[in-house]
Tab-separated table of C-alpha atoms (C1' of nucleotides) in Angstrom:
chain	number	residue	atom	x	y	z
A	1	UNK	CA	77.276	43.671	67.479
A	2	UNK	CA	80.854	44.821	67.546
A	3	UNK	CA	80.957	45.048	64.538
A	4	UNK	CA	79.528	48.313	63.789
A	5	UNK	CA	81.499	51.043	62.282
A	6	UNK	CA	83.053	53.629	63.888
A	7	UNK	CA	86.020	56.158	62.509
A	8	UNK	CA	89.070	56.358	64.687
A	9	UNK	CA	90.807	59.848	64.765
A	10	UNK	CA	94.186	60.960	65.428
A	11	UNK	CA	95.600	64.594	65.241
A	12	UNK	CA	99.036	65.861	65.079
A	13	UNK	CA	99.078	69.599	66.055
A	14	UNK	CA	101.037	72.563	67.183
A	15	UNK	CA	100.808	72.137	70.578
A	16	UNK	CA	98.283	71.179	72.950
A	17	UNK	CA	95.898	73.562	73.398
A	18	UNK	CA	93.423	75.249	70.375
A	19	UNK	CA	92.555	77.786	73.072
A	20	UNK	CA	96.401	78.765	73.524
A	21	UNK	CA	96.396	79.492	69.571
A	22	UNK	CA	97.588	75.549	68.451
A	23	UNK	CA	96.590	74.358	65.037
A	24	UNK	CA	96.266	70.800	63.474
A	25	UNK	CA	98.431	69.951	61.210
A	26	UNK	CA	97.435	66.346	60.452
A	27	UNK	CA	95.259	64.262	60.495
A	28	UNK	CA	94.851	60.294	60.388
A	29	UNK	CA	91.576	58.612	60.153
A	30	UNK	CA	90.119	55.200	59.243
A	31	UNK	CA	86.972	53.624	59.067
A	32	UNK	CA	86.551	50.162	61.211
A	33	UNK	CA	83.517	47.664	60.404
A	34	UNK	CA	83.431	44.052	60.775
A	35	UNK	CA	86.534	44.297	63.032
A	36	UNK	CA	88.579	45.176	60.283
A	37	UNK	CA	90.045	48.490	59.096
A	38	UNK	CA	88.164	49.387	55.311
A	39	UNK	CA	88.988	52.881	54.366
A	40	UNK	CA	91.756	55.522	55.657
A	41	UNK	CA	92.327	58.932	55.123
A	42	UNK	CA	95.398	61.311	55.774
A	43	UNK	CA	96.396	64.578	55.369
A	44	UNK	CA	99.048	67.259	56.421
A	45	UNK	CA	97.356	70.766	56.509
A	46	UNK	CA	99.379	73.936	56.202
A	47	UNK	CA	98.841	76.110	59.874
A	48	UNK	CA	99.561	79.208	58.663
A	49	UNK	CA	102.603	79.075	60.722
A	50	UNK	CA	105.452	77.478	62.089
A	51	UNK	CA	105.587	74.747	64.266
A	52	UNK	CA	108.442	74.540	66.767
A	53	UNK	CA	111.685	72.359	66.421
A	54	UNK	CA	109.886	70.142	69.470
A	55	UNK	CA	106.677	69.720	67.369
A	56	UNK	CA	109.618	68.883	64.417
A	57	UNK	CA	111.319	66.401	66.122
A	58	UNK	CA	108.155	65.167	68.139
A	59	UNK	CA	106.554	64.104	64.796
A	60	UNK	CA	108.909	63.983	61.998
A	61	UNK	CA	106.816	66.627	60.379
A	62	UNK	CA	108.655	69.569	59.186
A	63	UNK	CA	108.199	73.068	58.330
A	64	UNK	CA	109.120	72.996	54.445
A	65	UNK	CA	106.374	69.796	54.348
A	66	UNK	CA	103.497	71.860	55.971
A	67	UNK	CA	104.770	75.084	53.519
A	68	UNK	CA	103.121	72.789	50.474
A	69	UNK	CA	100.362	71.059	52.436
A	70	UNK	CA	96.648	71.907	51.868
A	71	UNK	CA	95.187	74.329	54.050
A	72	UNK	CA	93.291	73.241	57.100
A	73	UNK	CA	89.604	74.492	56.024
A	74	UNK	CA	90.256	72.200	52.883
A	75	UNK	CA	91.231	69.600	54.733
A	76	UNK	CA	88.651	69.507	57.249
A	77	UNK	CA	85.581	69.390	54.653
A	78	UNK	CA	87.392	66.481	53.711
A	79	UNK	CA	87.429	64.925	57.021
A	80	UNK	CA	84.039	65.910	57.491
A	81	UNK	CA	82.678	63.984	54.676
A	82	UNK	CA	85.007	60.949	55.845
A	83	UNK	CA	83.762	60.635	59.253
A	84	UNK	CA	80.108	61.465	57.982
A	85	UNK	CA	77.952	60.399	60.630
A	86	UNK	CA	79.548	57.258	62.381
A	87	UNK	CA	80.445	57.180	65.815
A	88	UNK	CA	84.341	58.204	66.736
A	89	UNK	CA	86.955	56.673	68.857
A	90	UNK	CA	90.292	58.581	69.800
A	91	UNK	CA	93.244	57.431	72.228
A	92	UNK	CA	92.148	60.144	75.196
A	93	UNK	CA	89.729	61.598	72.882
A	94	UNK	CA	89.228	64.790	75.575
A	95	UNK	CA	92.706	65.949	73.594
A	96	UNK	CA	91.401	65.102	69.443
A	97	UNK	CA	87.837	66.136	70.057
A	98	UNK	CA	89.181	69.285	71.513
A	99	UNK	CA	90.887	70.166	68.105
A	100	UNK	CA	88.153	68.492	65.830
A	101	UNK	CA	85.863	70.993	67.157
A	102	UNK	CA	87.759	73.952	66.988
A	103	UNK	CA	88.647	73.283	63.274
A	104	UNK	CA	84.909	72.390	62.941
A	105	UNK	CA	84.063	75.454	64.123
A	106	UNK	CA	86.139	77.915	61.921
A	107	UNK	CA	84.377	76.153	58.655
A	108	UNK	CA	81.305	76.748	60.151
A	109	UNK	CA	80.162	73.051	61.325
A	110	UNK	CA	79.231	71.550	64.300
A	111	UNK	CA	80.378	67.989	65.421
A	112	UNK	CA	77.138	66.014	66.287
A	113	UNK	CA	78.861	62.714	66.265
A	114	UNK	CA	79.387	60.749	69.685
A	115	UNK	CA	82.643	59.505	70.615
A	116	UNK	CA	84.333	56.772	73.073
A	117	UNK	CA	88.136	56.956	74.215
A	118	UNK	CA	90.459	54.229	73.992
A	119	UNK	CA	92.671	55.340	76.319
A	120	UNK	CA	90.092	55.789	79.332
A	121	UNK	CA	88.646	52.035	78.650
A	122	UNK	CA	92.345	50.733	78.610
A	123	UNK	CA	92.619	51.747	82.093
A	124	UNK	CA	89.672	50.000	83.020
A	125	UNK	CA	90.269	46.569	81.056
A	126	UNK	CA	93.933	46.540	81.464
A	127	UNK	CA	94.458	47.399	84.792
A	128	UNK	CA	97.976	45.001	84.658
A	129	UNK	CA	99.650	47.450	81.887
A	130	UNK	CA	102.526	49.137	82.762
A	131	UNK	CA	100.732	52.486	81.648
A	132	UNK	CA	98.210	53.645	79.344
A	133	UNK	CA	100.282	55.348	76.480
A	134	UNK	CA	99.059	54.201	73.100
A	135	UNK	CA	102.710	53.234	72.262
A	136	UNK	CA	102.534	51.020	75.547
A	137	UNK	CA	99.337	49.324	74.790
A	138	UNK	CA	100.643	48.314	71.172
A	139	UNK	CA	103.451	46.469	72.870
A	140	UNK	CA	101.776	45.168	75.991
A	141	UNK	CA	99.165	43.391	73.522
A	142	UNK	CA	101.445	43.306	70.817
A	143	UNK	CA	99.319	44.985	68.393
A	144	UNK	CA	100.041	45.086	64.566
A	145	UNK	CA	102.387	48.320	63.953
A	146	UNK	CA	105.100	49.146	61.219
A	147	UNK	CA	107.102	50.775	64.462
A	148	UNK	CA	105.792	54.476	63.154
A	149	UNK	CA	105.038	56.556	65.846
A	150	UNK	CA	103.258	60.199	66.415
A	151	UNK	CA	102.378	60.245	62.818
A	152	UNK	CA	98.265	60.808	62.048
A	153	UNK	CA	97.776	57.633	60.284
A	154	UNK	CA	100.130	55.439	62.013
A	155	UNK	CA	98.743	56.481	65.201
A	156	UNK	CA	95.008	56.181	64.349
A	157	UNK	CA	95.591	52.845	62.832
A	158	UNK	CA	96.981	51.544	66.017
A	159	UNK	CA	94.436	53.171	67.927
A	160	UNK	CA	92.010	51.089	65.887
A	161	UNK	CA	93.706	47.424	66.300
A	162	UNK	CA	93.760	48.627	70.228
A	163	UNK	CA	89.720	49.336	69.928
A	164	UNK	CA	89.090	45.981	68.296
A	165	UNK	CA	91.123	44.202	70.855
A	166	UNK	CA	89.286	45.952	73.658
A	167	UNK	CA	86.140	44.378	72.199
A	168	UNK	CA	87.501	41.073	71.583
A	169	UNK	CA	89.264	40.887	74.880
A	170	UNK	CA	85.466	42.232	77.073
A	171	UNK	CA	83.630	39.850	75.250
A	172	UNK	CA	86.061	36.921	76.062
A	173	UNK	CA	86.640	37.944	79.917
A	174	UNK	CA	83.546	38.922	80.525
A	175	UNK	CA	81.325	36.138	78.424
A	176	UNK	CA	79.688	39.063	75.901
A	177	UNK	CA	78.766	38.232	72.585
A	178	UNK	CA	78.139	42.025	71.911
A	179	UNK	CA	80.002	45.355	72.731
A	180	UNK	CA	77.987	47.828	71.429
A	181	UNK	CA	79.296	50.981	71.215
A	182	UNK	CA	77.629	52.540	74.323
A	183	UNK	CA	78.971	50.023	76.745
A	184	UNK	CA	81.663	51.538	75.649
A	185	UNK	CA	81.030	55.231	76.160
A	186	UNK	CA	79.762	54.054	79.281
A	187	UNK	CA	83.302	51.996	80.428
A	188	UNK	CA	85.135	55.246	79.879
A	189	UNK	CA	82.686	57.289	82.633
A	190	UNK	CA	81.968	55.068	85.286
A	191	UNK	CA	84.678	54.642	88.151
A	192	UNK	CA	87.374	51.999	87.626
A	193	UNK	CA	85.751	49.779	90.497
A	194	UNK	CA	82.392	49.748	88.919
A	195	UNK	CA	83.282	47.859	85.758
A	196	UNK	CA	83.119	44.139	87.041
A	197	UNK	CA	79.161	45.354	87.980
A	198	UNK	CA	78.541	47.090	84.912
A	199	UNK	CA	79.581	44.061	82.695
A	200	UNK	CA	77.752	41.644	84.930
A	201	UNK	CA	74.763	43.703	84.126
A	202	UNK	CA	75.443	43.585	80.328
A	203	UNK	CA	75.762	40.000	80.229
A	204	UNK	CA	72.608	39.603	82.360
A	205	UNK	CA	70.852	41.285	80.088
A	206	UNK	CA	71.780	39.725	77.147
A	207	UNK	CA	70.860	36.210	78.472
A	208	UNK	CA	67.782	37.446	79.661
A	209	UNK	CA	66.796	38.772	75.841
A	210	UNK	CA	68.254	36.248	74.295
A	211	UNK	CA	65.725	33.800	76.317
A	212	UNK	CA	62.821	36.581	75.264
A	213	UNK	CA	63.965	35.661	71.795
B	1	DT	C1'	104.289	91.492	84.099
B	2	DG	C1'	104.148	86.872	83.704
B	3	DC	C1'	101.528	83.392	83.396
B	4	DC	C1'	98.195	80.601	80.961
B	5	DA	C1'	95.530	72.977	78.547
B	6	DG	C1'	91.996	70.163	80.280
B	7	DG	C1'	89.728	66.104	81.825
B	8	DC	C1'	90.321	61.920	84.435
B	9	DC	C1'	91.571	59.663	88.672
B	10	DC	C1'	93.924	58.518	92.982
B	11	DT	C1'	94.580	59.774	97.774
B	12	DC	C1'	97.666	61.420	103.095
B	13	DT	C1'	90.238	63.993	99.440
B	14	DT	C1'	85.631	66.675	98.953
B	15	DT	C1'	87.383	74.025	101.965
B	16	DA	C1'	93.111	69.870	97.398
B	17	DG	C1'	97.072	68.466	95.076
B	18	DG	C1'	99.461	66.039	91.730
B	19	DG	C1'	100.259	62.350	88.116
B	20	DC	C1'	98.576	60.620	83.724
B	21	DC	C1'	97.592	61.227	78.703
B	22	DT	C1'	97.311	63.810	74.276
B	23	DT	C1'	101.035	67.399	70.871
DNA sequence: TGCCAGGCCCTCTTTAGGGCCTT
Protein backbone atom coordinates (compact mmCIF):
# COMPACT_ATOMS: atom_id res chain seq x y z
CA UNK A 1 0.00 0.00 0.00
CA UNK A 2 0.87 3.66 -0.13
CA UNK A 3 -0.47 4.00 -2.81
CA UNK A 4 -4.00 4.48 -2.05
CA UNK A 5 -5.77 7.64 -2.76
CA UNK A 6 -6.38 10.22 -0.60
CA UNK A 7 -7.46 14.12 -1.44
CA UNK A 8 -5.26 16.74 0.11
CA UNK A 9 -7.09 20.01 1.17
CA UNK A 10 -6.05 23.45 1.61
CA UNK A 11 -8.26 26.53 2.53
CA UNK A 12 -7.64 30.14 2.26
CA UNK A 13 -10.13 32.04 4.52
CA UNK A 14 -11.03 35.18 6.31
CA UNK A 15 -9.44 34.61 9.30
CA UNK A 16 -8.97 31.85 11.54
CA UNK A 17 -11.79 31.00 13.24
CA UNK A 18 -15.52 29.88 11.51
CA UNK A 19 -16.82 30.31 15.06
CA UNK A 20 -15.54 34.09 15.18
CA UNK A 21 -17.70 34.64 11.84
CA UNK A 22 -14.51 33.70 9.16
CA UNK A 23 -15.44 32.39 5.77
CA UNK A 24 -13.47 30.36 3.09
CA UNK A 25 -12.67 31.89 0.33
CA UNK A 26 -10.66 29.22 -1.52
CA UNK A 27 -10.08 26.29 -1.87
CA UNK A 28 -7.24 23.91 -3.36
CA UNK A 29 -7.62 20.25 -3.64
CA UNK A 30 -6.04 17.30 -5.47
CA UNK A 31 -6.42 13.80 -5.68
CA UNK A 32 -3.07 11.57 -4.92
CA UNK A 33 -2.93 7.72 -6.06
CA UNK A 34 -0.01 5.78 -7.04
CA UNK A 35 2.21 8.47 -5.41
CA UNK A 36 1.41 10.80 -7.95
CA UNK A 37 -0.93 13.81 -8.07
CA UNK A 38 -4.06 12.83 -10.87
CA UNK A 39 -6.76 15.37 -10.59
CA UNK A 40 -6.94 19.03 -8.91
CA UNK A 41 -9.53 21.29 -8.24
CA UNK A 42 -9.63 25.11 -7.30
CA UNK A 43 -11.84 27.66 -6.63
CA UNK A 44 -12.21 31.26 -5.14
CA UNK A 45 -15.72 31.60 -3.48
CA UNK A 46 -17.32 34.97 -2.94
CA UNK A 47 -17.79 35.45 1.31
CA UNK A 48 -20.34 37.71 1.22
CA UNK A 49 -17.93 40.16 2.53
CA UNK A 50 -14.76 41.72 2.71
CA UNK A 51 -11.69 40.34 3.67
CA UNK A 52 -9.14 42.57 5.40
CA UNK A 53 -6.02 44.25 3.72
CA UNK A 54 -3.94 41.43 6.00
CA UNK A 55 -6.01 38.56 4.47
CA UNK A 56 -5.13 40.79 0.97
CA UNK A 57 -1.69 40.90 1.32
CA UNK A 58 -1.45 37.46 3.25
CA UNK A 59 -2.75 35.70 0.08
CA UNK A 60 -2.64 37.78 -2.93
CA UNK A 61 -6.36 37.42 -3.08
CA UNK A 62 -8.24 40.56 -3.40
CA UNK A 63 -11.52 41.99 -2.82
CA UNK A 64 -12.58 42.93 -6.55
CA UNK A 65 -11.47 38.94 -7.35
CA UNK A 66 -13.81 37.45 -4.62
CA UNK A 67 -16.68 40.31 -5.89
CA UNK A 68 -16.93 37.86 -9.23
CA UNK A 69 -16.13 34.51 -7.61
CA UNK A 70 -18.82 31.79 -7.18
CA UNK A 71 -20.53 31.67 -4.05
CA UNK A 72 -19.37 29.35 -1.34
CA UNK A 73 -22.57 26.88 -1.23
CA UNK A 74 -21.74 26.41 -5.06
CA UNK A 75 -18.50 25.83 -4.49
CA UNK A 76 -18.66 23.45 -1.78
CA UNK A 77 -21.11 20.88 -3.68
CA UNK A 78 -18.35 20.99 -5.92
CA UNK A 79 -15.79 20.07 -3.47
CA UNK A 80 -18.01 17.64 -2.10
CA UNK A 81 -18.31 15.62 -5.15
CA UNK A 82 -14.35 16.01 -5.59
CA UNK A 83 -13.34 14.62 -2.38
CA UNK A 84 -16.27 11.97 -2.62
CA UNK A 85 -15.42 9.46 -0.22
CA UNK A 86 -11.50 9.14 -0.05
CA UNK A 87 -9.62 9.71 2.91
CA UNK A 88 -8.16 13.53 3.46
CA UNK A 89 -4.85 14.89 4.39
CA UNK A 90 -4.33 18.69 5.39
CA UNK A 91 -1.03 20.52 6.68
CA UNK A 92 -2.47 20.83 10.58
CA UNK A 93 -5.70 19.61 9.41
CA UNK A 94 -7.34 20.69 13.13
CA UNK A 95 -7.35 24.36 11.16
CA UNK A 96 -9.00 23.00 7.27
CA UNK A 97 -11.28 20.44 8.82
CA UNK A 98 -12.49 23.14 11.08
CA UNK A 99 -13.72 25.21 8.00
CA UNK A 100 -14.66 22.11 5.77
CA UNK A 101 -17.18 21.36 8.30
CA UNK A 102 -18.62 24.51 8.91
CA UNK A 103 -19.17 25.10 5.11
CA UNK A 104 -20.42 21.45 5.12
CA UNK A 105 -22.74 22.24 7.47
CA UNK A 106 -24.53 25.39 6.01
CA UNK A 107 -25.33 23.12 2.68
CA UNK A 108 -26.68 20.72 4.79
CA UNK A 109 -23.89 17.80 4.69
CA UNK A 110 -21.98 16.09 7.02
CA UNK A 111 -18.20 15.20 6.54
CA UNK A 112 -17.89 11.37 7.16
CA UNK A 113 -14.50 11.16 5.63
CA UNK A 114 -11.35 10.45 7.94
CA UNK A 115 -8.43 12.56 7.78
CA UNK A 116 -4.49 12.50 8.73
CA UNK A 117 -2.33 15.81 9.19
CA UNK A 118 0.82 16.41 7.59
CA UNK A 119 1.97 18.77 9.75
CA UNK A 120 1.58 16.65 13.11
CA UNK A 121 3.52 13.52 11.35
CA UNK A 122 6.31 16.03 10.20
CA UNK A 123 7.06 16.62 13.71
CA UNK A 124 7.36 13.16 14.42
CA UNK A 125 9.52 12.00 11.26
CA UNK A 126 11.48 15.11 11.00
CA UNK A 127 12.41 15.85 14.27
CA UNK A 128 15.92 17.65 12.66
CA UNK A 129 13.72 20.46 10.75
CA UNK A 130 14.15 23.76 11.68
CA UNK A 131 10.24 23.98 12.20
CA UNK A 132 7.19 22.52 10.95
CA UNK A 133 5.71 25.30 8.60
CA UNK A 134 4.65 23.82 5.30
CA UNK A 135 6.83 26.49 3.56
CA UNK A 136 9.79 25.06 5.77
CA UNK A 137 9.25 21.48 5.00
CA UNK A 138 9.21 22.25 1.10
CA UNK A 139 12.69 23.64 1.50
CA UNK A 140 14.14 21.39 4.16
CA UNK A 141 13.26 18.36 1.69
CA UNK A 142 13.34 20.39 -1.20
CA UNK A 143 10.03 19.54 -2.44
CA UNK A 144 8.76 20.39 -6.02
CA UNK A 145 7.14 24.08 -5.79
CA UNK A 146 6.72 26.96 -8.45
CA UNK A 147 7.73 29.36 -5.23
CA UNK A 148 3.69 30.19 -4.84
CA UNK A 149 2.80 30.49 -1.48
CA UNK A 150 -0.67 30.80 0.68
CA UNK A 151 -2.58 30.23 -2.44
CA UNK A 152 -5.32 27.03 -2.24
CA UNK A 153 -3.80 25.06 -4.93
CA UNK A 154 -0.26 25.88 -4.56
CA UNK A 155 -0.46 25.08 -1.03
CA UNK A 156 -2.38 21.76 -1.28
CA UNK A 157 -0.12 20.62 -3.99
CA UNK A 158 2.85 21.00 -1.80
CA UNK A 159 1.12 19.56 0.98
CA UNK A 160 0.74 16.51 -1.24
CA UNK A 161 4.58 16.07 -2.50
CA UNK A 162 5.25 16.55 1.53
CA UNK A 163 2.62 13.46 2.20
CA UNK A 164 4.26 11.28 -0.42
CA UNK A 165 7.66 12.00 0.92
CA UNK A 166 6.54 11.19 4.44
CA UNK A 167 5.65 7.75 3.06
CA UNK A 168 8.63 7.25 1.05
CA UNK A 169 10.95 8.52 3.70
CA UNK A 170 8.95 5.85 6.84
CA UNK A 171 9.18 3.14 4.61
CA UNK A 172 12.96 3.69 3.86
CA UNK A 173 14.00 4.53 7.67
CA UNK A 174 11.98 2.35 9.11
CA UNK A 175 12.22 -0.89 6.54
CA UNK A 176 8.14 -0.68 5.59
CA UNK A 177 7.00 -1.74 2.41
CA UNK A 178 3.48 -0.31 3.30
CA UNK A 179 2.13 2.96 4.96
CA UNK A 180 -1.29 2.56 5.02
CA UNK A 181 -3.19 5.30 5.76
CA UNK A 182 -3.96 4.53 9.46
CA UNK A 183 -0.38 4.28 10.52
CA UNK A 184 -0.69 7.41 9.62
CA UNK A 185 -3.66 8.74 11.55
CA UNK A 186 -2.10 6.90 14.19
CA UNK A 187 1.68 8.83 13.87
CA UNK A 188 -0.18 12.09 14.25
CA UNK A 189 -1.84 10.91 17.94
CA UNK A 190 0.60 9.04 19.67
CA UNK A 191 3.40 11.01 21.67
CA UNK A 192 6.55 12.00 19.76
CA UNK A 193 8.64 9.34 21.84
CA UNK A 194 6.40 6.51 20.96
CA UNK A 195 7.03 6.45 17.23
CA UNK A 196 10.35 4.35 17.06
CA UNK A 197 7.87 1.53 19.04
CA UNK A 198 4.98 2.03 16.98
CA UNK A 199 6.95 1.48 13.66
CA UNK A 200 8.84 -1.43 15.12
CA UNK A 201 5.47 -2.91 15.66
CA UNK A 202 4.36 -2.21 12.03
CA UNK A 203 7.25 -3.76 10.56
CA UNK A 204 6.89 -6.77 12.90
CA UNK A 205 3.82 -7.31 11.74
CA UNK A 206 4.30 -7.18 8.32
CA UNK A 207 7.11 -9.83 8.40
CA UNK A 208 5.14 -11.89 10.46
CA UNK A 209 2.09 -11.88 7.63
CA UNK A 210 4.14 -11.85 5.04
CA UNK A 211 5.62 -15.37 6.41
CA UNK A 212 1.63 -16.39 6.97
CA UNK A 213 1.51 -15.72 3.27
C1' DT B 1 -17.33 46.88 28.19
C1' DG B 2 -13.97 44.41 26.15
C1' DC B 3 -12.67 40.40 25.03
C1' DC B 4 -13.10 36.22 22.35
C1' DA B 5 -9.44 30.15 17.79
C1' DG B 6 -8.27 25.60 18.94
C1' DG B 7 -5.60 21.50 19.25
C1' DC B 8 -1.01 19.75 19.99
C1' DC B 9 3.05 19.47 22.82
C1' DC B 10 6.82 20.71 25.94
C1' DT B 11 8.09 21.69 30.67
C1' DC B 12 10.46 24.94 35.61
C1' DT B 13 3.39 20.05 34.48
C1' DT B 14 -1.13 17.49 35.81
C1' DT B 15 -4.77 22.62 40.97
C1' DA B 16 -0.61 25.61 34.29
C1' DG B 17 1.47 28.40 30.98
C1' DG B 18 3.16 29.36 26.62
C1' DG B 19 4.96 28.33 21.82
C1' DC B 20 3.71 26.20 17.46
C1' DC B 21 0.74 25.90 13.26
C1' DT B 22 -3.18 27.18 10.21
C1' DT B 23 -5.54 32.37 7.78
Amino acid sequence: MGNYTVVVIDFETTGLSPNMGDRTIEVGAVLVSNNQIIDRFQSLMNPGMRISGFIESFTGINNKMLSSAPSISEVMGNLKTFIADHQLVAHNASFDLRFLDAEFNRINHKRKNEFACSMLSSRRIYPDAPNCKLETLVRFKKLKTDGTHHRALADAEMTAHLWMRLIEDIKETHGLKNVPFKLMQNLSKIPKNKVSEILMKARESAHSSNRAN
